[in-house]
mmCIF file of C-alpha atoms in Angstrom:
data_model
loop_
_atom_site.group_PDB
_atom_site.id
_atom_site.type_symbol
_atom_site.label_atom_id
_atom_site.label_comp_id
_atom_site.label_asym_id
_atom_site.label_seq_id
_atom_site.Cartn_x
_atom_site.Cartn_y
_atom_site.Cartn_z
ATOM 1 C CA UNK E 1320 22.271 -27.744 61.360
ATOM 2 C CA UNK E 1321 23.135 -31.236 62.424
ATOM 3 C CA UNK E 1322 24.730 -31.241 65.731
ATOM 4 C CA UNK E 1323 25.985 -34.130 67.840
ATOM 5 C CA UNK E 1324 27.228 -33.438 71.354
ATOM 6 C CA UNK E 1325 28.907 -36.107 73.693
ATOM 7 C CA UNK E 1326 29.129 -35.819 77.445
ATOM 8 C CA UNK E 1327 30.074 -38.215 80.249
ATOM 9 C CA UNK E 1328 33.720 -38.910 79.793
ATOM 10 C CA UNK E 1329 35.830 -39.024 82.998
ATOM 11 C CA UNK E 1330 38.701 -40.706 84.663
ATOM 12 C CA UNK E 1331 37.565 -44.110 85.985
ATOM 13 C CA UNK E 1332 39.469 -46.980 87.659
ATOM 14 C CA UNK E 1333 39.859 -50.457 85.944
ATOM 15 C CA UNK E 1334 36.633 -52.460 86.617
ATOM 16 C CA UNK E 1335 34.486 -49.350 86.961
ATOM 17 C CA UNK E 1336 31.472 -48.091 84.936
ATOM 18 C CA UNK E 1337 30.624 -45.070 82.934
ATOM 19 C CA UNK E 1338 27.692 -43.860 80.810
ATOM 20 C CA UNK E 1339 28.436 -41.693 77.916
ATOM 21 C CA UNK E 1340 25.644 -39.630 76.334
ATOM 22 C CA UNK E 1341 25.247 -38.036 72.908
ATOM 23 C CA UNK E 1342 22.638 -35.289 72.392
ATOM 24 C CA UNK E 1343 21.465 -34.769 68.858
ATOM 25 C CA UNK E 1344 19.671 -31.929 66.994
ATOM 26 C CA UNK E 1345 19.011 -30.767 63.501
ATOM 27 C CA UNK E 1346 17.899 -33.927 61.901
ATOM 28 C CA UNK E 1347 15.182 -36.742 62.264
ATOM 29 C CA UNK E 1348 16.693 -38.614 65.167
ATOM 30 C CA UNK E 1349 13.955 -41.218 65.344
ATOM 31 C CA UNK E 1350 14.850 -42.961 62.011
ATOM 32 C CA UNK E 1351 18.510 -42.554 62.118
ATOM 33 C CA UNK E 1352 21.314 -45.075 62.422
ATOM 34 C CA UNK E 1353 23.975 -44.209 65.009
ATOM 35 C CA UNK E 1354 27.308 -45.404 66.167
ATOM 36 C CA UNK E 1355 30.062 -45.003 68.613
ATOM 37 C CA UNK E 1356 33.741 -44.817 67.384
ATOM 38 C CA UNK E 1357 36.663 -44.398 69.705
ATOM 39 C CA UNK E 1358 40.316 -43.254 69.239
ATOM 40 C CA UNK E 1359 42.887 -44.124 71.800
ATOM 41 C CA UNK E 1360 45.600 -41.362 72.340
ATOM 42 C CA UNK E 1361 47.795 -41.156 69.400
ATOM 43 C CA UNK E 1362 46.138 -44.087 67.654
ATOM 44 C CA UNK E 1363 43.573 -44.725 64.880
ATOM 45 C CA UNK E 1364 39.915 -44.953 64.753
ATOM 46 C CA UNK E 1365 38.091 -48.064 66.043
ATOM 47 C CA UNK E 1366 34.408 -48.862 65.697
ATOM 48 C CA UNK E 1367 32.699 -49.752 68.985
ATOM 49 C CA UNK E 1368 28.942 -50.110 68.376
ATOM 50 C CA UNK E 1369 26.041 -49.509 66.070
ATOM 51 C CA UNK E 1370 22.307 -49.159 66.673
ATOM 52 C CA UNK E 1371 19.513 -49.097 64.139
ATOM 53 C CA UNK E 1372 16.395 -46.892 64.161
ATOM 54 C CA UNK E 1373 14.099 -47.473 67.170
ATOM 55 C CA UNK E 1374 16.913 -49.440 68.999
ATOM 56 C CA UNK E 1375 15.637 -52.495 67.229
ATOM 57 C CA UNK E 1376 19.165 -53.927 66.478
ATOM 58 C CA UNK E 1377 22.581 -53.318 68.241
ATOM 59 C CA UNK E 1378 25.941 -54.547 67.180
ATOM 60 C CA UNK E 1379 29.375 -54.370 68.997
ATOM 61 C CA UNK E 1380 33.056 -54.913 68.271
ATOM 62 C CA UNK E 1381 34.181 -58.237 69.787
ATOM 63 C CA UNK E 1382 36.388 -56.548 72.454
ATOM 64 C CA UNK E 1383 33.426 -54.794 74.194
ATOM 65 C CA UNK E 1384 30.715 -57.451 73.777
ATOM 66 C CA UNK E 1385 29.110 -58.160 77.214
ATOM 67 C CA UNK E 1386 30.706 -55.050 78.691
ATOM 68 C CA UNK E 1387 29.250 -52.136 76.745
ATOM 69 C CA UNK E 1388 25.606 -51.481 75.920
ATOM 70 C CA UNK E 1389 24.515 -49.006 73.202
ATOM 71 C CA UNK E 1390 21.042 -47.573 73.485
ATOM 72 C CA UNK E 1391 18.933 -44.581 72.453
ATOM 73 C CA UNK E 1392 15.997 -42.505 73.756
ATOM 74 C CA UNK E 1393 14.097 -41.067 70.748
ATOM 75 C CA UNK E 1394 11.924 -38.995 73.121
ATOM 76 C CA UNK E 1395 15.121 -37.187 74.117
ATOM 77 C CA UNK E 1396 17.057 -37.259 70.861
ATOM 78 C CA UNK E 1397 19.862 -39.071 72.704
ATOM 79 C CA UNK E 1398 22.195 -41.808 72.245
ATOM 80 C CA UNK E 1399 23.993 -43.648 75.051
ATOM 81 C CA UNK E 1400 26.875 -45.980 75.754
ATOM 82 C CA UNK E 1401 26.881 -47.789 79.031
ATOM 83 C CA UNK E 1402 30.446 -48.964 79.764
ATOM 84 C CA UNK E 1403 31.069 -51.556 82.436
ATOM 85 C CA UNK E 1404 34.059 -53.687 83.651
ATOM 86 C CA UNK E 1405 36.180 -50.923 82.007
ATOM 87 C CA UNK E 1406 39.864 -51.796 81.106
ATOM 88 C CA UNK E 1407 42.986 -49.664 80.623
ATOM 89 C CA UNK E 1408 42.722 -50.328 76.921
ATOM 90 C CA UNK E 1409 39.218 -48.684 76.818
ATOM 91 C CA UNK E 1410 41.011 -45.360 77.286
ATOM 92 C CA UNK E 1411 40.075 -43.266 74.217
ATOM 93 C CA UNK E 1412 38.146 -40.222 72.940
ATOM 94 C CA UNK E 1413 34.717 -41.549 72.231
ATOM 95 C CA UNK E 1414 32.784 -40.197 69.268
ATOM 96 C CA UNK E 1415 29.060 -40.555 68.389
ATOM 97 C CA UNK E 1416 28.458 -40.597 64.741
ATOM 98 C CA UNK E 1417 25.433 -40.600 62.413
ATOM 99 C CA UNK E 1418 24.950 -42.720 59.279
ATOM 100 C CA UNK E 1419 24.085 -40.741 56.014
ATOM 101 C CA UNK E 1420 20.477 -41.005 55.625
ATOM 102 C CA UNK E 1421 19.622 -43.976 53.279
ATOM 103 C CA UNK E 1422 23.104 -45.294 53.421
ATOM 104 C CA UNK E 1423 24.752 -47.933 55.718
ATOM 105 C CA UNK E 1424 27.624 -48.216 58.055
ATOM 106 C CA UNK E 1425 30.280 -46.841 57.897
ATOM 107 C CA UNK E 1426 28.947 -43.732 55.974
ATOM 108 C CA UNK E 1427 29.265 -41.604 59.117
ATOM 109 C CA UNK E 1428 28.436 -38.196 57.839
ATOM 110 C CA UNK E 1429 28.289 -36.267 61.140
ATOM 111 C CA UNK E 1430 30.406 -36.797 64.210
ATOM 112 C CA UNK E 1431 30.367 -35.109 67.704
ATOM 113 C CA UNK E 1432 33.450 -33.412 69.258
ATOM 114 C CA UNK E 1433 34.224 -36.510 71.308
ATOM 115 C CA UNK E 1434 34.473 -37.078 74.998
ATOM 116 C CA UNK E 1435 37.621 -38.526 76.714
ATOM 117 C CA UNK E 1436 37.406 -41.667 78.818
ATOM 118 C CA UNK E 1437 40.430 -42.511 80.871
ATOM 119 C CA UNK E 1438 40.747 -45.737 82.663
ATOM 120 C CA UNK E 1439 43.491 -45.750 85.213
ATOM 121 C CA UNK E 1440 44.240 -46.423 88.711
ATOM 122 C CA UNK I 620 38.285 -58.904 62.310
ATOM 123 C CA UNK I 621 41.595 -57.504 61.412
ATOM 124 C CA UNK I 622 42.026 -53.845 60.448
ATOM 125 C CA UNK I 623 42.179 -52.869 56.867
ATOM 126 C CA UNK I 624 45.669 -52.269 55.567
ATOM 127 C CA UNK I 625 46.730 -48.836 54.794
ATOM 128 C CA UNK I 626 50.258 -47.351 54.064
ATOM 129 C CA UNK I 627 51.384 -45.533 57.195
ATOM 130 C CA UNK I 628 52.344 -42.490 55.055
ATOM 131 C CA UNK I 629 52.065 -40.850 51.688
ATOM 132 C CA UNK I 630 53.311 -37.597 50.227
ATOM 133 C CA UNK I 631 53.189 -35.374 47.286
ATOM 134 C CA UNK I 632 53.908 -31.908 46.232
ATOM 135 C CA UNK I 633 51.357 -29.160 45.710
ATOM 136 C CA UNK I 634 49.299 -29.670 42.527
ATOM 137 C CA UNK I 635 50.231 -33.284 42.366
ATOM 138 C CA UNK I 636 47.989 -36.305 42.714
ATOM 139 C CA UNK I 637 48.467 -38.851 45.373
ATOM 140 C CA UNK I 638 46.609 -42.203 45.827
ATOM 141 C CA UNK I 639 46.147 -44.014 49.086
ATOM 142 C CA UNK I 640 45.259 -47.775 49.158
ATOM 143 C CA UNK I 641 43.132 -49.529 51.561
ATOM 144 C CA UNK I 642 43.435 -53.465 51.394
ATOM 145 C CA UNK I 643 40.933 -55.665 52.876
ATOM 146 C CA UNK I 644 39.497 -59.105 51.944
ATOM 147 C CA UNK I 645 36.594 -60.775 50.261
ATOM 148 C CA UNK I 646 34.794 -60.469 53.571
ATOM 149 C CA UNK I 647 34.827 -56.761 53.661
ATOM 150 C CA UNK I 648 36.041 -54.384 50.995
ATOM 151 C CA UNK I 649 35.590 -57.026 48.336
ATOM 152 C CA UNK I 650 32.117 -58.039 49.223
ATOM 153 C CA UNK I 651 30.467 -54.638 50.021
ATOM 154 C CA UNK I 652 30.108 -51.232 48.308
ATOM 155 C CA UNK I 653 30.020 -49.549 51.744
ATOM 156 C CA UNK I 654 33.581 -48.185 51.943
ATOM 157 C CA UNK I 655 34.203 -44.738 53.397
ATOM 158 C CA UNK I 656 37.176 -42.468 53.721
ATOM 159 C CA UNK I 657 37.598 -39.953 56.487
ATOM 160 C CA UNK I 658 39.937 -37.110 56.785
ATOM 161 C CA UNK I 659 41.226 -35.976 60.204
ATOM 162 C CA UNK I 660 43.391 -32.954 60.963
ATOM 163 C CA UNK I 661 45.466 -33.014 64.221
ATOM 164 C CA UNK I 662 43.247 -32.502 67.193
ATOM 165 C CA UNK I 663 40.081 -32.366 65.080
ATOM 166 C CA UNK I 664 37.006 -34.544 64.419
ATOM 167 C CA UNK I 665 37.093 -36.914 61.513
ATOM 168 C CA UNK I 666 35.287 -35.777 58.372
ATOM 169 C CA UNK I 667 33.615 -37.938 55.880
ATOM 170 C CA UNK I 668 35.102 -37.370 52.352
ATOM 171 C CA UNK I 669 33.928 -40.411 50.528
ATOM 172 C CA UNK I 670 31.230 -42.938 51.208
ATOM 173 C CA UNK I 671 29.854 -45.895 49.272
ATOM 174 C CA UNK I 672 33.186 -46.334 47.602
ATOM 175 C CA UNK I 673 32.964 -43.189 45.353
ATOM 176 C CA UNK I 674 30.219 -40.798 46.545
ATOM 177 C CA UNK I 675 31.141 -37.426 47.831
ATOM 178 C CA UNK I 676 29.178 -35.734 50.528
ATOM 179 C CA UNK I 677 27.994 -32.138 49.745
ATOM 180 C CA UNK I 678 30.791 -29.608 50.135
ATOM 181 C CA UNK I 679 33.745 -32.035 49.695
ATOM 182 C CA UNK I 680 35.724 -30.880 46.776
ATOM 183 C CA UNK I 681 35.880 -33.111 43.610
ATOM 184 C CA UNK I 682 39.625 -33.295 43.947
ATOM 185 C CA UNK I 683 38.788 -36.212 46.282
ATOM 186 C CA UNK I 684 37.836 -39.306 44.572
ATOM 187 C CA UNK I 685 37.345 -42.987 45.545
ATOM 188 C CA UNK I 686 37.382 -46.300 43.738
ATOM 189 C CA UNK I 687 37.608 -49.935 44.394
ATOM 190 C CA UNK I 688 39.132 -52.949 42.582
ATOM 191 C CA UNK I 689 38.690 -56.332 44.160
ATOM 192 C CA UNK I 690 39.665 -56.359 47.748
ATOM 193 C CA UNK I 691 41.359 -52.925 47.554
ATOM 194 C CA UNK I 692 39.802 -49.442 47.844
ATOM 195 C CA UNK I 693 41.667 -46.305 46.872
ATOM 196 C CA UNK I 694 41.399 -42.606 47.613
ATOM 197 C CA UNK I 695 42.958 -40.170 45.142
ATOM 198 C CA UNK I 696 43.586 -36.643 46.038
ATOM 199 C CA UNK I 697 44.237 -34.487 42.826
ATOM 200 C CA UNK I 698 45.684 -31.093 42.760
ATOM 201 C CA UNK I 699 47.217 -31.355 46.229
ATOM 202 C CA UNK I 700 46.920 -28.418 48.451
ATOM 203 C CA UNK I 701 48.472 -27.606 51.716
ATOM 204 C CA UNK I 702 45.370 -28.042 53.697
ATOM 205 C CA UNK I 703 44.967 -31.629 52.509
ATOM 206 C CA UNK I 704 47.889 -32.588 54.825
ATOM 207 C CA UNK I 705 45.985 -34.807 57.343
ATOM 208 C CA UNK I 706 45.489 -38.315 58.547
ATOM 209 C CA UNK I 707 43.193 -40.434 56.235
ATOM 210 C CA UNK I 708 41.217 -43.584 57.406
ATOM 211 C CA UNK I 709 39.382 -45.990 55.261
ATOM 212 C CA UNK I 710 36.553 -48.097 56.577
ATOM 213 C CA UNK I 711 34.308 -50.811 55.375
ATOM 214 C CA UNK I 712 31.133 -52.561 56.170
ATOM 215 C CA UNK I 713 31.954 -56.053 57.559
ATOM 216 C CA UNK I 714 28.495 -57.630 56.984
ATOM 217 C CA UNK I 715 26.432 -58.523 60.036
ATOM 218 C CA UNK I 716 26.173 -54.665 60.599
ATOM 219 C CA UNK I 717 29.781 -54.350 61.869
ATOM 220 C CA UNK I 718 32.532 -52.086 60.751
ATOM 221 C CA UNK I 719 36.292 -52.129 60.397
ATOM 222 C CA UNK I 720 38.625 -49.178 60.048
ATOM 223 C CA UNK I 721 42.058 -49.135 58.392
ATOM 224 C CA UNK I 722 45.133 -48.116 60.464
ATOM 225 C CA UNK I 723 45.372 -44.629 58.814
ATOM 226 C CA UNK I 724 47.609 -42.909 56.454
ATOM 227 C CA UNK I 725 49.485 -39.676 57.277
ATOM 228 C CA UNK I 726 49.479 -37.534 54.136
ATOM 229 C CA UNK I 727 52.297 -34.996 53.932
ATOM 230 C CA UNK I 728 52.283 -32.166 51.342
ATOM 231 C CA UNK I 729 55.837 -31.454 50.593
#
């Protein structure tokens, strides 16, 4: 059974940093394409970042470029999102998601349960 | 990149069909056959119901169907059931390996 489990969400002050993790199981992690998608309270979905297999290529929404870094550790079946210089508007539930094998973004077929990041003073 | 345009709300009675539109541009929906639809019940995780414009993942009822014409993608839910009441989001590949979502449509089953 495919499972994605996020962790690391917390309350952080503006300008602070946080690292989210997403542990994966039940599928071939190494060759998978993965993403982070966020949802602000009461709002819609927003794509944040993509990473291809082996971490060879990464892509970001304009609003997080230079502040967020997506990465993966295939030896630990884990996906990460390093978030620096956090802003109030980064407050959201952050989901990790997998791309349907053989397809492309945004064919996100499995999602984690989400982890809440709150940026506030 | 601007979000794809969806109607804020849609509704239908049990057994009826309802179609939700998702309008983009020639840079996203119109240019790529990577359009997905997600269903999200309140407090729940989004669920993929359509990908690559019209493909259904295993386990998704065939009451859900997707299509595309020009810069507009559509999701049709046939034979509406009470459990179909949820928020629906479209999403498209933008090229350059980036993604854009629509603003979401709240579907009400009357």
